[in-house]
Coordinates of C-alpha atoms in Angstrom, one line a residue:
M19 CA 0.0 0.0 0.0
P20 CA 1.6 3.3 -1.0
L21 CA 2.4 5.8 1.7
H22 CA 0.4 9.0 1.7
R23 CA 2.3 12.2 1.5
K24 CA 2.1 14.4 4.6
K25 CA 0.0 17.4 4.0
P26 CA 2.1 20.6 4.2
F27 CA 1.5 23.1 7.0
S28 CA 2.4 26.6 5.9
A29 CA 3.6 29.4 8.1
K30 CA 0.3 31.2 7.5
Q31 CA -1.7 28.3 8.8
K32 CA 0.6 28.0 11.9
K33 CA 0.1 31.7 12.6
M34 CA -3.7 31.3 12.4
Q35 CA -3.5 28.3 14.8
L36 CA -1.5 30.3 17.4
L37 CA -4.0 33.1 17.1
A38 CA -6.9 30.8 17.7
K39 CA -5.2 29.5 20.8
R40 CA -4.6 33.0 22.2
V41 CA -8.3 33.8 21.6
S42 CA -9.3 30.7 23.4
K43 CA -7.1 31.4 26.4
R44 CA -8.4 35.0 26.6
D45 CA -12.0 33.7 26.6
Q46 CA -11.2 31.2 29.4
A47 CA -9.4 33.9 31.5
A48 CA -12.3 36.3 31.0
R49 CA -14.8 33.6 32.3
E50 CA -12.7 33.0 35.4
D51 CA -11.9 36.7 36.1
P52 CA -14.2 39.2 34.4
E53 CA -12.0 42.1 35.6
W54 CA -8.9 40.8 33.8
D55 CA -7.7 42.9 30.8
F56 CA -5.6 41.0 28.3
R57 CA -4.4 44.3 26.8
Q58 CA -2.4 45.1 30.0
R59 CA 1.2 43.8 30.0
P60 CA 2.2 43.5 33.7
N61 CA 5.5 42.0 33.0
E62 CA 6.8 45.1 31.3
E63 CA 4.8 48.0 32.8
S64 CA 4.2 47.1 36.4
A65 CA 6.8 47.6 39.1
P66 CA 6.8 46.1 42.6
G67 CA 3.5 47.2 44.3
G68 CA 2.0 48.1 40.9
P69 CA -1.0 46.7 39.1
Q70 CA 0.4 43.2 38.8
T71 CA 1.1 42.9 42.5
A72 CA -2.4 44.2 43.4
H73 CA -4.0 41.8 40.9
A74 CA -2.0 38.9 42.3
Q75 CA -3.2 39.6 45.8
T76 CA -6.8 38.9 44.8
A77 CA -8.0 35.4 45.5
K78 CA -8.9 33.6 42.3
P79 CA -11.9 31.3 42.5
A80 CA -10.3 28.3 40.9
T81 CA -13.4 26.3 41.6
D82 CA -13.2 23.9 38.6
G83 CA -10.7 21.8 36.8
R84 CA -7.4 20.5 37.8
N85 CA -6.2 23.9 39.1
K86 CA -8.6 23.8 42.0
L87 CA -5.9 22.8 44.5
T88 CA -2.9 24.4 42.7
S89 CA -1.0 26.8 44.9
Q90 CA -1.1 30.4 43.8
F91 CA 1.8 32.8 44.4
D92 CA 2.9 36.2 43.1
K93 CA 4.9 36.5 39.9
L94 CA 7.9 38.7 39.5
S95 CA 7.8 41.5 36.9
R96 CA 10.3 41.6 34.0
V97 CA 11.9 44.7 35.6
E98 CA 12.4 42.8 38.9
I99 CA 13.9 39.9 37.1
E100 CA 16.4 42.1 35.2
D101 CA 17.4 44.0 38.4
N102 CA 18.0 40.7 40.3
K103 CA 20.0 39.3 37.4
K104 CA 22.3 42.4 37.4
R105 CA 22.6 42.2 41.2
S106 CA 23.7 38.6 41.0
M107 CA 26.7 39.7 38.9
Q108 CA 28.0 41.9 41.7
P109 CA 30.8 40.5 44.0
L110 CA 29.6 38.4 46.9
H111 CA 29.3 39.9 50.3
R112 CA 30.3 37.0 52.6
L113 CA 28.6 36.8 55.9
S114 CA 29.9 35.5 59.2
L115 CA 28.5 32.3 60.7
E116 CA 26.7 34.2 63.4
D117 CA 25.1 36.7 61.0
G118 CA 24.4 34.3 58.1
L119 CA 23.6 30.9 59.6
T120 CA 21.5 31.8 62.6
M121 CA 17.8 32.3 62.6
S122 CA 15.2 33.2 65.2
F123 CA 11.4 33.4 65.2
D124 CA 11.6 37.2 65.0
D125 CA 13.6 36.9 61.8
A126 CA 11.1 34.7 60.1
Y127 CA 7.6 35.7 61.4
S128 CA 5.8 38.9 62.4
A129 CA 3.6 39.0 65.5
D130 CA 1.0 41.0 63.6
V131 CA 0.4 38.4 60.9
D132 CA -1.9 35.5 61.5
I133 CA -3.2 32.6 59.4
P134 CA -6.9 32.3 58.3
V135 CA -9.0 30.0 60.5
R136 CA -12.3 28.4 59.6
P137 CA -15.3 30.6 60.5
E138 CA -17.9 29.2 62.9
W139 CA -20.5 26.9 61.3
T140 CA -23.2 24.5 62.2
Y141 CA -24.4 21.2 60.8
G142 CA -27.8 22.6 59.8
E143 CA -26.2 25.1 57.3
S144 CA -26.0 24.3 53.6
K145 CA -22.8 23.8 51.7
S146 CA -23.2 27.0 49.7
V147 CA -23.8 29.1 52.9
V148 CA -20.7 27.7 54.6
E149 CA -18.5 28.1 51.5
G150 CA -19.7 31.6 50.9
R151 CA -18.9 32.6 54.5
E152 CA -15.4 31.0 54.1
A153 CA -14.7 32.8 50.8
A154 CA -15.8 36.2 52.3
Y155 CA -13.6 35.7 55.3
F156 CA -10.6 34.6 53.3
N157 CA -10.8 37.6 50.9
S158 CA -11.0 39.9 53.9
W159 CA -7.9 38.2 55.3
L160 CA -6.0 38.8 52.1
E161 CA -7.1 42.4 52.2
R162 CA -5.7 42.8 55.7
L163 CA -2.4 41.3 54.6
R164 CA -2.2 43.7 51.7
A165 CA -2.9 46.7 53.9
S166 CA -0.4 45.7 56.6
D167 CA 2.9 47.4 56.9
E168 CA 4.8 44.1 56.9
E169 CA 6.4 43.0 53.6
M170 CA 5.2 39.5 53.0
S171 CA 7.0 36.9 51.0
L172 CA 5.4 34.0 49.1
Y173 CA 2.3 32.6 50.8
E174 CA -0.7 30.5 49.8
K175 CA -3.5 32.4 48.2
N176 CA -5.8 29.5 47.2
L177 CA -8.7 29.1 49.6
E178 CA -9.1 25.4 48.6
V179 CA -5.6 24.6 49.9
W180 CA -6.4 26.3 53.2
R181 CA -9.6 24.3 53.5
Q182 CA -7.5 21.1 53.4
L183 CA -5.7 22.3 56.5
W184 CA -8.9 23.2 58.3
R185 CA -10.4 19.8 57.7
V186 CA -7.3 17.9 58.8
V187 CA -7.1 19.9 62.0
E188 CA -10.8 19.2 62.6
I189 CA -10.7 15.4 62.3
S190 CA -7.4 14.9 64.0
D191 CA -6.9 14.0 67.7
I192 CA -3.1 14.8 67.7
L193 CA -1.4 17.1 65.2
L194 CA 2.1 16.4 64.1
L195 CA 3.9 19.5 62.8
I196 CA 6.7 18.3 60.6
V197 CA 9.7 20.7 60.3
D198 CA 13.0 20.4 58.4
V199 CA 15.8 20.4 60.9
R200 CA 18.0 22.4 58.5
H201 CA 15.7 25.5 59.0
P202 CA 13.1 24.6 61.6
V203 CA 12.2 28.1 62.6
L204 CA 10.9 28.8 59.0
H205 CA 8.7 25.6 59.2
F206 CA 7.2 26.4 62.6
P207 CA 4.7 29.3 62.2
P208 CA 3.8 30.6 65.7
S209 CA 0.3 31.5 64.3
L210 CA -0.3 27.8 63.4
Y211 CA 1.0 26.8 66.8
R212 CA -1.6 29.2 68.4
Y213 CA -4.3 28.0 66.2
I214 CA -3.8 24.3 67.1
T215 CA -3.1 24.7 70.8
E216 CA -5.2 27.7 71.8
T217 CA -8.1 27.9 69.2
T218 CA -8.8 24.1 68.9
G219 CA -7.1 23.0 72.2
K220 CA -5.6 19.9 70.6
P221 CA -2.1 18.5 71.4
L222 CA 0.8 19.2 69.1
V223 CA 3.9 17.2 68.5
V224 CA 6.8 18.9 66.6
V225 CA 8.8 16.4 64.6
L226 CA 12.3 17.5 63.6
N227 CA 12.7 15.6 60.3
K228 CA 15.8 14.9 58.1
T229 CA 18.1 14.8 61.1
D230 CA 20.5 12.7 59.1
L231 CA 21.5 15.8 57.1
V232 CA 23.0 17.8 60.0
A233 CA 25.3 17.2 62.9
E234 CA 24.1 15.9 66.2
N235 CA 24.9 19.1 68.0
T236 CA 22.6 21.0 65.6
V237 CA 19.7 18.7 66.5
Q238 CA 20.3 19.0 70.2
A239 CA 20.7 22.8 70.0
W240 CA 17.4 23.2 68.1
M241 CA 15.5 21.0 70.6
H242 CA 16.9 23.0 73.4
Y243 CA 15.9 26.3 71.7
F244 CA 12.3 25.1 71.1
K245 CA 11.9 24.0 74.7
Q246 CA 13.0 27.4 75.8
R247 CA 10.6 29.3 73.6
F248 CA 7.7 26.8 73.8
P249 CA 8.0 24.9 77.1
A250 CA 4.7 23.0 76.5
V251 CA 5.6 21.6 73.1
V252 CA 6.5 17.9 72.7
L253 CA 9.5 17.3 70.5
T254 CA 10.8 14.2 68.7
R255 CA 13.2 13.5 65.9
F256 CA 13.0 11.5 62.7
C257 CA 15.0 10.5 59.6
C258 CA 14.5 8.1 56.8
Y259 CA 18.1 7.5 55.8
R260 CA 20.9 5.6 57.5
D261 CA 23.8 7.9 57.0
E262 CA 27.0 8.4 59.1
A263 CA 26.7 11.3 61.5
L264 CA 28.4 14.5 60.7
V265 CA 30.8 15.9 63.2
D266 CA 30.6 19.5 61.9
D267 CA 28.0 20.4 59.3
T268 CA 29.6 23.7 58.6
A269 CA 33.0 22.3 57.5
V270 CA 33.7 22.3 53.8
A271 CA 35.3 18.8 53.9
S272 CA 32.0 17.4 55.3
M273 CA 30.0 19.2 52.7
K274 CA 32.2 17.8 49.9
M275 CA 31.7 14.2 51.2
R276 CA 27.9 14.8 51.4
R277 CA 27.9 16.1 47.8
Q278 CA 29.6 13.0 46.4
R279 CA 27.3 10.5 48.0
P280 CA 24.2 9.4 46.1
R281 CA 20.9 9.1 48.0
R282 CA 18.9 5.9 48.0
R283 CA 15.2 5.6 48.7
T284 CA 14.5 3.8 51.9
H285 CA 11.7 3.4 54.4
D286 CA 13.7 3.4 57.7
S287 CA 11.4 2.9 60.7
R288 CA 14.0 2.9 63.5
L289 CA 12.6 6.1 65.0
V290 CA 8.9 5.4 64.6
G291 CA 8.8 4.0 68.1
D292 CA 9.9 7.4 69.5
L293 CA 7.3 9.1 67.4
F294 CA 4.5 7.0 68.7
A295 CA 5.8 7.4 72.3
A296 CA 5.5 11.2 71.9
C297 CA 2.0 10.8 70.6
R298 CA 1.1 8.5 73.5
S299 CA 2.3 11.1 76.0
V300 CA -0.2 13.7 74.7
C301 CA -3.1 11.4 73.9
E302 CA -6.3 12.0 75.7
T303 CA -7.1 9.7 78.6
D304 CA -10.4 8.5 77.2
K305 CA -8.7 7.4 74.0
L306 CA -5.6 5.8 75.4
G307 CA -7.3 2.4 75.5
L308 CA -8.2 2.5 71.8
V309 CA -4.7 1.9 70.6
G310 CA -2.3 -0.6 72.1
W311 CA 0.5 1.9 72.3
E312 CA 2.9 -0.4 74.2
D313 CA 2.6 -3.2 71.6
L314 CA 2.8 -0.7 68.7
I315 CA 6.0 0.9 70.1
A316 CA 7.5 -2.5 70.8
R317 CA 7.0 -3.6 67.2
Y318 CA 9.3 -0.7 66.0
T319 CA 11.7 -0.7 69.0
D320 CA 12.5 -4.3 69.3
K321 CA 12.4 -5.3 65.7
V322 CA 15.8 -5.7 64.0
E323 CA 15.7 -4.9 60.3
E324 CA 17.3 -7.7 58.2
E325 CA 17.4 -5.7 54.9
E326 CA 19.3 -2.5 54.4
D327 CA 16.9 -0.9 52.1
S328 CA 13.6 -1.8 50.6
D329 CA 12.2 -0.7 47.2
S330 CA 8.9 1.0 47.0
G331 CA 7.3 -2.1 45.6
D332 CA 8.6 -4.7 48.0
E333 CA 6.3 -6.7 50.2
S334 CA 6.2 -5.8 53.9
S335 CA 8.1 -8.1 56.2
D336 CA 6.7 -10.2 59.1
G337 CA 6.1 -8.5 62.4
E338 CA 5.3 -5.1 61.1
P339 CA 2.0 -3.3 62.0
D340 CA -1.3 -4.3 60.5
E341 CA -1.6 -4.0 56.8
P342 CA -2.6 -0.4 56.0
V343 CA -5.6 0.1 53.9
A344 CA -5.6 2.3 50.8
P345 CA -6.1 6.0 51.3
N346 CA -9.7 6.9 52.1
E347 CA -11.1 8.3 48.9
D348 CA -14.2 9.7 50.7
A349 CA -12.2 11.6 53.3
D350 CA -12.6 14.9 51.5
E351 CA -16.4 14.5 51.2
E352 CA -16.8 13.4 54.8
A353 CA -14.7 16.2 56.3
H354 CA -16.4 18.8 54.0
H355 CA -19.7 18.1 55.6
G356 CA -18.3 18.7 59.0
E357 CA -16.9 15.4 60.3
R358 CA -15.6 16.0 63.8
V359 CA -13.2 13.9 65.8
S360 CA -14.2 10.2 65.6
S361 CA -14.7 8.2 68.7
K362 CA -13.6 5.0 66.9
Y363 CA -10.1 6.1 65.9
V364 CA -7.1 8.0 67.1
T365 CA -6.2 10.2 64.2
L366 CA -2.7 11.7 63.8
G367 CA -2.8 14.6 61.4
L368 CA 0.5 15.5 59.7
V369 CA 0.7 19.2 58.8
G370 CA 3.4 21.6 57.7
H371 CA 5.1 23.3 54.8
P372 CA 5.7 21.5 51.4
N373 CA 8.8 19.4 51.1
V374 CA 9.3 18.7 54.8
G375 CA 8.7 15.0 54.5
K376 CA 5.1 14.4 55.7
S377 CA 4.4 11.7 53.1
T378 CA 7.8 10.1 53.5
I379 CA 7.2 9.7 57.3
I380 CA 3.9 7.9 56.5
N381 CA 5.7 5.5 54.1
S382 CA 8.4 4.9 56.8
I383 CA 5.7 4.1 59.4
V384 CA 4.0 1.4 57.2
R385 CA 7.4 0.3 55.7
R386 CA 6.2 0.6 52.1
T387 CA 5.0 3.3 49.7
V388 CA 1.3 4.0 50.3
V389 CA 1.5 7.8 49.6
S390 CA 3.4 9.1 46.6
T391 CA 6.2 11.5 47.2
S392 CA 8.0 14.1 45.1
R393 CA 10.5 16.9 45.7
T394 CA 8.0 19.1 43.8
P395 CA 6.1 21.3 46.3
G396 CA 2.4 20.7 46.3
H397 CA 2.6 17.1 45.1
T398 CA 0.0 16.0 47.7
K399 CA -3.3 17.6 46.5
H400 CA -6.0 16.2 48.8
F401 CA -5.6 15.1 52.3
Q402 CA -5.8 11.3 52.7
T403 CA -6.1 8.9 55.5
I404 CA -4.1 5.7 56.0
H405 CA -4.9 3.1 58.7
V406 CA -1.9 1.8 60.6
T407 CA -4.0 -0.4 62.9
P408 CA -7.8 -0.8 63.0
T409 CA -8.0 2.0 65.6
L410 CA -5.0 4.2 64.6
R411 CA -5.0 6.2 61.4
L412 CA -2.7 8.8 59.8
C413 CA -4.0 11.9 57.9
D414 CA -1.6 13.4 55.4
C415 CA -2.4 17.1 54.8
P416 CA -1.1 18.9 51.6
G417 CA 1.7 21.3 52.4
L418 CA 1.0 25.0 52.2
V419 CA 3.1 28.1 52.6
F420 CA 2.3 30.2 55.6
P421 CA 2.8 34.0 55.6
C422 CA 6.3 35.0 56.7
V423 CA 8.7 37.9 56.4
V424 CA 11.8 36.0 55.2
G425 CA 13.0 36.7 51.6
R426 CA 11.8 34.8 48.6
P427 CA 15.3 33.3 48.0
M428 CA 15.2 31.6 51.4
Q429 CA 11.8 30.2 50.6
V430 CA 13.1 28.8 47.3
L431 CA 16.1 27.2 49.0
A432 CA 13.8 25.7 51.7
G433 CA 11.7 23.9 49.0
L434 CA 8.5 26.0 49.4
Y435 CA 8.4 26.9 45.8
N436 CA 8.7 24.7 42.7
I437 CA 12.3 25.0 41.5
A438 CA 11.3 24.3 37.9
Q439 CA 9.0 27.4 38.0
V440 CA 11.5 29.8 39.5
Q441 CA 11.7 32.8 37.2
E442 CA 15.0 34.1 38.5
P443 CA 17.1 31.6 40.4
Y444 CA 20.3 33.7 40.6
T445 CA 19.2 35.6 43.7
S446 CA 18.7 32.3 45.6
V447 CA 22.2 31.2 44.6
Q448 CA 23.5 34.5 45.8
Y449 CA 21.8 34.1 49.1
L450 CA 23.3 30.6 49.4
A451 CA 26.8 31.7 48.3
E452 CA 26.9 34.5 50.9
R453 CA 26.5 31.9 53.7
V454 CA 28.1 28.7 52.3
P455 CA 31.4 28.6 50.2
V456 CA 29.6 27.0 47.2
E457 CA 32.6 27.3 44.9
R458 CA 34.7 25.3 47.3
V459 CA 32.1 22.7 47.9
L460 CA 31.6 22.2 44.2
A461 CA 35.4 22.5 43.5
L462 CA 34.9 25.2 40.9
H463 CA 37.7 27.0 39.1
P464 CA 37.9 30.7 38.2
P465 CA 37.4 31.6 34.5
A466 CA 40.3 31.0 32.2
D467 CA 40.5 34.7 31.3
A468 CA 40.7 35.8 35.0
R469 CA 43.6 38.2 35.6
D470 CA 44.4 36.9 39.1
P471 CA 42.9 33.4 39.6
E472 CA 44.1 33.1 43.1
N473 CA 42.4 36.2 44.3
F474 CA 39.4 36.0 42.0
V475 CA 36.2 37.5 43.5
W476 CA 33.2 35.3 43.0
S477 CA 29.7 36.3 42.2
A478 CA 26.5 34.3 42.0
W479 CA 26.5 34.6 38.3
A480 CA 30.2 33.5 38.1
I481 CA 29.5 30.4 40.2
C482 CA 26.6 29.4 38.0
E483 CA 28.7 29.9 34.9
A484 CA 31.6 27.9 36.2
F485 CA 29.3 25.1 37.3
A486 CA 27.7 25.0 33.9
I487 CA 31.1 24.6 32.3
D488 CA 32.1 22.0 34.8
R489 CA 28.9 20.0 34.2
G490 CA 28.8 20.5 30.4
F491 CA 25.6 22.6 30.4
Y492 CA 25.6 24.7 27.2
T493 CA 22.9 26.4 25.2
S494 CA 21.8 24.9 22.0
R495 CA 22.2 28.2 20.2
G496 CA 25.6 29.8 20.5
A497 CA 27.0 27.0 22.7
R498 CA 27.3 29.4 25.7
P499 CA 27.3 28.2 29.3
D500 CA 23.7 27.5 30.3
V501 CA 23.7 29.6 33.5
Y502 CA 20.0 29.2 34.1
R503 CA 20.1 25.4 34.0
A504 CA 23.2 25.4 36.2
S505 CA 21.5 27.6 38.8
L506 CA 18.5 25.3 39.0
H507 CA 20.8 22.3 39.4
I508 CA 22.4 24.0 42.4
L509 CA 19.1 24.7 43.9
R510 CA 18.0 21.1 43.5
W511 CA 21.2 19.9 45.2
V512 CA 20.5 22.2 48.1
L513 CA 17.0 20.8 48.4
D514 CA 18.3 17.2 48.3
G515 CA 20.9 18.0 51.0
R516 CA 23.9 17.5 48.7
I517 CA 24.8 21.1 49.3
L518 CA 24.1 21.7 53.0
L519 CA 22.4 25.0 54.1
S520 CA 21.8 24.5 57.8
F521 CA 20.7 27.2 60.2
K522 CA 21.4 27.3 63.9
P523 CA 19.7 28.9 66.9
P524 CA 20.8 32.4 67.9
G525 CA 24.1 32.4 69.8
F526 CA 25.1 29.0 68.6
F527 CA 28.4 30.2 67.1
R528 CA 29.0 33.0 69.6
D529 CA 28.9 31.5 73.1
F530 CA 27.8 27.8 72.7
A531 CA 25.4 28.3 75.5
Y532 CA 23.2 25.5 74.3
L533 CA 26.0 23.1 73.6
K534 CA 27.7 23.7 77.0
E535 CA 24.5 23.0 78.9
L536 CA 23.8 19.9 76.8
A537 CA 27.3 18.7 77.3
N538 CA 26.9 19.1 81.1
E539 CA 23.7 17.2 81.0
E540 CA 25.3 14.4 78.9
T541 CA 28.2 14.2 81.3
Q542 CA 26.0 14.0 84.3
A543 CA 23.8 11.3 82.7
S544 CA 26.9 9.3 81.8
V545 CA 28.2 9.5 85.4
R546 CA 24.8 8.5 86.9
S547 CA 24.5 5.5 84.5
S548 CA 28.1 4.4 85.2
D549 CA 27.6 4.7 89.0
S550 CA 24.4 2.7 89.0
A551 CA 25.8 0.0 86.7
S552 CA 29.1 -0.8 88.5
E553 CA 31.9 0.7 90.4
S554 CA 34.7 -0.9 88.4
S555 CA 35.5 -0.7 84.7
D556 CA 32.2 0.9 83.6
T557 CA 33.1 4.3 85.1
E558 CA 36.5 4.3 83.4
S559 CA 35.0 3.4 80.0
I560 CA 32.1 5.9 80.0
Q561 CA 33.8 8.9 81.6
P562 CA 36.3 9.6 78.8
I563 CA 33.5 9.4 76.2
A564 CA 31.6 12.1 78.1
Q565 CA 34.6 14.3 78.3
K566 CA 35.2 14.0 74.6
S567 CA 31.6 14.4 73.5
M568 CA 30.5 16.1 70.4
F569 CA 29.8 19.4 72.2
A570 CA 33.1 19.5 74.1
L571 CA 35.1 18.9 71.0
L572 CA 33.3 21.6 69.1
D573 CA 33.7 24.0 72.1
E574 CA 37.5 23.4 72.0
E575 CA 37.7 24.1 68.3
N576 CA 35.8 27.5 68.7
C577 CA 34.0 27.0 65.4

């Protein structure tokens, strides 16, 4: 059978096709937002605070289609992008450890900014009445933020995403706030803490996740800092990888070793027992009998893992908790009609920012993949429930970005914004390079045409250009170094932990107040354990270890 010749498609026909697509998009945008004017070009004409910013502050309905639960953020104008690009070409201003790698709650959040909470409602009200009241309240909250004097960074503007948080808080008995231990202050909004503990009166457990990425002294210092600021909060730690502990997570040598190591997907459940023990300590008395906490904790504490790693499709081994059921597909509908806390279950709700590891913790608890994970923020769209035992269930809430006063570059580095959609990544690389010697971690070399290579002054643009040459990233046209692709690659390595950006509590590098106190507690605990065990060789073997603890060694080095 002869082959038919392909029908030619002229440039005129292609032009008409593109014109028809533009008309279709304009009609769709006009239906969603009647006030939108397609003749305005905000990318060129609007400056910060201009028409584009004001338009972006308005809550879009997004009530249909796949964009219903898509996060909505402000976009940078073309003028801002060009200014940031020129600023990234300036020489770096290196910051000291105390000024660049310490963060407090005052640096991240404003006391005048709160999060939206669900308005009061009753079971007798219809769905349209409740949703209308929520929409009016949410728009007024956006107006208050726009009128406030605080300069807000990226935060969630989609009402549907906030509704997911409200429903998870409603149906949960215990809330688990998951924070990334590399920058826990950013992931711990005080307004969310007040909403859970004061408005709803429910217990809260703060989980310091990804502790394998930082040194032990960093974890202990953050736990001590949180207990000082929030004495009633319950803290626990968690990690899903079995890595060797870092002695100093600010040393360049340690960062180079971490950069060269590939990461493997695992479901490590060694610390699940501690997590459940923290939940048991805050569980209500009338619900303690619903879950066999002792047996559940013993399953994770006493079990010895025979396999190093397990793939996502492997079968669960013997002795693990009851087979979890599939995520509850009707959870959204039940909670939408006002499902309160169930008397049949103990529900643990996992809330927090995107990319802090909520879904990964759930997969580690059940030792297999029951919730899909991704490093793309907003991957989890709807909240879903997973049963660990017949009376204990987990509720995974989609991550959302809370209002804060930190800069946009820090939010990008923390994984709160999709790196693939970053319009201008050079400012984030500049923020990173001012605090971490990125060129030394990546072993980059100055340009070949540099006059004095030994005293070459780096900039964020020069780092990205050198990294593009080192990795072989070149543009298809002109064969120039692909600086944009290289900058995105650096940001992904920061998100994965291959380039470590770890913040410390205030005063960490200055006086070691936290570490000295923790070292004394560790020494006293070692002495007490040695005295109670025996009077002979145990004391001699434990005492030198306490004297040469992590904190004492770092104190001697005066890092």
